[in-house]
């Protein structure tokens, strides 16, 4: 995600909320990722966090007032409104949301929000009753209709003693939403991307399982990329080391059979299916319900083949649906991947070298090829999994079948 923020100009609006101190952590993460962060404090924001803190973290003068001496505020706010790549309002009070919804311009932030055409992301933080009030809800709905982005709020105990929605959502969720807003990509708007991700754990008994080394990182990268392109995303995930992105619907399915059931349920609503899970090829048909006792005799397990989820989708999907798979290989990459492409009746397969220290399970990068039924294999350089995911959707959208998906 870090490369999304490199050299971007982000105006960080901090408004009146107890959570304003968290803007410091947010600013720091953005600066670390290479963004130029211009802090803007409203009078409410100044009650809760000091301009000096934000100035120290960002290395930029904090804008605190419409009319500071020796400045031409008219020109300054228009210039920044033009230069900004993103306006991020975190925390966003009920007041700034209401002012933005109705076009009020009585301080630096609200004035600049009217002047900018950059994407705007609000991370609301307020008392639960204020958040749930129809006035606030209508204002949020109005801003969303105009294309503004929202992330959160989270739920929990609030500083005012109430419990419910209104907490500023955690920094990682805000960063993820900011990367989506910055991209401003609508290439999968209105489309449903369904994907399997992670490993499978096939039980041997109640305490033991057969598993594999999938970390879920590739699935995470694919889900986030689909979100950045405006898709609705459902991730059917087995056990993994990373939490899927915040904006996706997550369905936990630890075994191949439960994963297939979930895929079968959701497939009718999917436009693009991506099989990124390392599905277990075998299971124990009826694992014992009691923990098996150890003795010094060899143990034999009888394994039953699992259903092939990608093949099921490839063979049963509707004509307008796109089916994509991965081929995790250690040798003869293209031969194996070509066979899987045909047998599973997929539109595209990503052959993936899982043998290297820099490519495969748990790594941050991947060495891969794209194979389609009609064209020469495309060799890709060693890529970060996020870059591979970006190229994958660009390639998917160039498939002949994508015309039907994207026009429909
Ligand atoms: N796959 C699946 N269901 C299975 C096995 C694999 O959906 N039971 C999917 C994977 O998610 C991947 C593709 O099929 O998209 C290829 O998986 P891979 O493990 O590389 O190959 P297998 O078909 O399992 O064959 P092999 O283990 O012999 O390489």
Tab-separated table of N, CA, C and O and ligand atoms in Angstrom, residues 196 256 273-281 306-311 324-329 336 339-340 344 346 349, ligand 1:
chain	number	residue	atom	x	y	z
A	196	UNK	N	-11.360	-16.955	-3.578
A	196	UNK	CA	-10.939	-17.827	-2.488
A	196	UNK	C	-9.510	-17.439	-2.149
A	196	UNK	O	-8.751	-17.005	-3.014
A	256	UNK	N	-11.816	-27.575	2.204
A	256	UNK	CA	-12.148	-27.467	0.779
A	256	UNK	C	-13.657	-27.598	0.562
A	256	UNK	O	-14.232	-26.866	-0.246
A	273	UNK	N	-14.463	-14.402	-10.828
A	273	UNK	CA	-14.082	-15.334	-9.768
A	273	UNK	C	-12.572	-15.547	-9.845
A	273	UNK	O	-12.045	-15.823	-10.928
A	274	UNK	N	-11.885	-15.407	-8.722
A	274	UNK	CA	-10.445	-15.657	-8.698
A	274	UNK	C	-10.152	-16.731	-7.636
A	274	UNK	O	-10.488	-16.545	-6.454
A	275	UNK	N	-9.556	-17.828	-8.067
A	275	UNK	CA	-9.210	-18.910	-7.141
A	275	UNK	C	-7.775	-18.702	-6.687
A	275	UNK	O	-6.833	-19.105	-7.368
A	276	UNK	N	-7.610	-18.015	-5.546
A	276	UNK	CA	-6.253	-17.765	-5.046
A	276	UNK	C	-5.930	-18.647	-3.842
A	276	UNK	O	-4.810	-18.604	-3.336
A	277	UNK	N	-6.895	-19.430	-3.378
A	277	UNK	CA	-6.641	-20.273	-2.192
A	277	UNK	C	-5.731	-21.437	-2.562
A	277	UNK	O	-5.752	-21.924	-3.695
A	278	UNK	N	-4.955	-21.869	-1.586
A	278	UNK	CA	-4.194	-23.114	-1.737
A	278	UNK	C	-5.108	-24.207	-1.173
A	278	UNK	O	-5.070	-24.524	0.020
A	279	UNK	N	-5.976	-24.699	-2.042
A	279	UNK	CA	-6.992	-25.658	-1.593
A	279	UNK	C	-6.326	-27.004	-1.305
A	279	UNK	O	-5.483	-27.464	-2.089
A	280	UNK	N	-6.736	-27.637	-0.198
A	280	UNK	CA	-6.188	-28.965	0.135
A	280	UNK	C	-6.702	-29.962	-0.894
A	280	UNK	O	-7.903	-29.978	-1.195
A	281	UNK	N	-5.815	-30.774	-1.420
A	281	UNK	CA	-6.243	-31.718	-2.456
A	281	UNK	C	-6.927	-32.948	-1.862
A	281	UNK	O	-7.657	-33.644	-2.568
A	306	UNK	N	-10.368	-34.139	-2.632
A	306	UNK	CA	-11.307	-33.028	-2.446
A	306	UNK	C	-11.860	-32.564	-3.782
A	306	UNK	O	-11.229	-32.773	-4.824
A	307	UNK	N	-13.011	-31.902	-3.761
A	307	UNK	CA	-13.508	-31.332	-5.020
A	307	UNK	C	-12.568	-30.231	-5.511
A	307	UNK	O	-11.902	-29.579	-4.709
A	308	UNK	N	-12.528	-30.037	-6.821
A	308	UNK	CA	-11.715	-28.969	-7.398
A	308	UNK	C	-12.616	-27.753	-7.604
A	308	UNK	O	-13.482	-27.738	-8.489
A	309	UNK	N	-12.432	-26.749	-6.751
A	309	UNK	CA	-13.335	-25.586	-6.745
A	309	UNK	C	-13.188	-24.783	-8.038
A	309	UNK	O	-14.181	-24.399	-8.673
A	310	UNK	N	-11.944	-24.543	-8.444
A	310	UNK	CA	-11.721	-23.748	-9.658
A	310	UNK	C	-12.321	-24.447	-10.870
A	310	UNK	O	-12.959	-23.806	-11.724
A	311	UNK	N	-12.150	-25.782	-10.934
A	311	UNK	CA	-12.712	-26.523	-12.069
A	311	UNK	C	-14.231	-26.470	-12.025
A	311	UNK	O	-14.889	-26.325	-13.063
A	324	UNK	N	-10.664	-17.117	-13.048
A	324	UNK	CA	-9.202	-16.994	-13.033
A	324	UNK	C	-8.636	-17.907	-11.943
A	324	UNK	O	-9.222	-18.001	-10.858
A	325	UNK	N	-7.535	-18.565	-12.242
A	325	UNK	CA	-6.916	-19.421	-11.228
A	325	UNK	C	-5.429	-19.144	-11.107
A	325	UNK	O	-4.861	-18.344	-11.863
A	326	UNK	N	-4.825	-19.799	-10.157
A	326	UNK	CA	-3.381	-19.761	-9.972
A	326	UNK	C	-2.843	-21.174	-10.163
A	326	UNK	O	-3.557	-22.146	-9.937
A	327	UNK	N	-1.602	-21.291	-10.577
A	327	UNK	CA	-0.956	-22.592	-10.609
A	327	UNK	C	0.335	-22.445	-9.805
A	327	UNK	O	1.267	-21.762	-10.237
A	328	UNK	N	0.321	-23.020	-8.611
A	328	UNK	CA	1.500	-22.941	-7.743
A	328	UNK	C	2.436	-24.068	-8.148
A	328	UNK	O	2.103	-25.238	-7.995
A	329	UNK	N	3.606	-23.717	-8.687
A	329	UNK	CA	4.496	-24.747	-9.243
A	329	UNK	C	5.925	-24.557	-8.734
A	329	UNK	O	6.335	-23.431	-8.430
A	336	UNK	N	2.657	-27.264	-16.640
A	336	UNK	CA	1.638	-27.582	-15.631
A	336	UNK	C	0.502	-26.560	-15.679
A	336	UNK	O	-0.675	-26.913	-15.598
A	339	UNK	N	-1.834	-27.045	-18.616
A	339	UNK	CA	-2.755	-28.175	-18.413
A	339	UNK	C	-3.899	-27.765	-17.473
A	339	UNK	O	-5.073	-28.013	-17.734
A	340	UNK	N	-3.574	-27.049	-16.397
A	340	UNK	CA	-4.612	-26.631	-15.438
A	340	UNK	C	-5.582	-25.652	-16.087
A	340	UNK	O	-6.787	-25.692	-15.842
A	344	UNK	N	-9.346	-26.997	-16.098
A	344	UNK	CA	-10.291	-26.280	-15.227
A	344	UNK	C	-11.146	-25.293	-16.027
A	344	UNK	O	-11.960	-24.579	-15.462
A	346	UNK	N	-10.477	-22.368	-17.466
A	346	UNK	CA	-10.359	-21.001	-16.959
A	346	UNK	C	-10.084	-20.028	-18.100
A	346	UNK	O	-9.625	-20.425	-19.168
A	349	UNK	N	-4.832	-18.067	-16.213
A	349	UNK	CA	-4.186	-18.682	-15.050
A	349	UNK	C	-2.869	-17.960	-14.784
A	349	UNK	O	-2.177	-17.541	-15.727
B	1	LIG	N1	-7.857	-25.336	-6.817
B	1	LIG	C1	-9.156	-25.458	-6.396
B	1	LIG	N2	-9.572	-26.594	-5.799
B	1	LIG	C2	-8.723	-27.624	-5.612
B	1	LIG	C3	-7.384	-27.507	-6.043
B	1	LIG	C4	-6.972	-26.352	-6.641
B	1	LIG	O1	-9.921	-24.495	-6.549
B	1	LIG	N3	-9.138	-28.727	-5.013
B	1	LIG	C5	-7.449	-24.112	-7.528
B	1	LIG	C6	-6.422	-23.262	-6.806
B	1	LIG	O2	-7.044	-22.284	-6.007
B	1	LIG	C7	-5.667	-22.669	-7.991
B	1	LIG	C8	-5.755	-23.735	-9.064
B	1	LIG	O3	-6.876	-24.529	-8.733
B	1	LIG	O4	-6.321	-21.532	-8.492
B	1	LIG	C9	-4.527	-24.618	-9.154
B	1	LIG	O5	-4.157	-25.075	-7.876
B	1	LIG	P1	-2.804	-25.869	-7.629
B	1	LIG	O6	-2.694	-26.215	-6.193
B	1	LIG	O7	-1.681	-25.149	-8.300
B	1	LIG	O8	-3.023	-27.175	-8.510
B	1	LIG	P2	-3.848	-28.468	-8.328
B	1	LIG	O9	-5.017	-28.404	-9.263
B	1	LIG	O10	-4.154	-28.719	-6.887
B	1	LIG	O11	-2.832	-29.530	-8.896
B	1	LIG	P3	-1.410	-30.033	-8.270
B	1	LIG	O12	-1.578	-29.996	-6.771
B	1	LIG	O13	-1.300	-31.417	-8.817
B	1	LIG	O14	-0.358	-29.116	-8.781
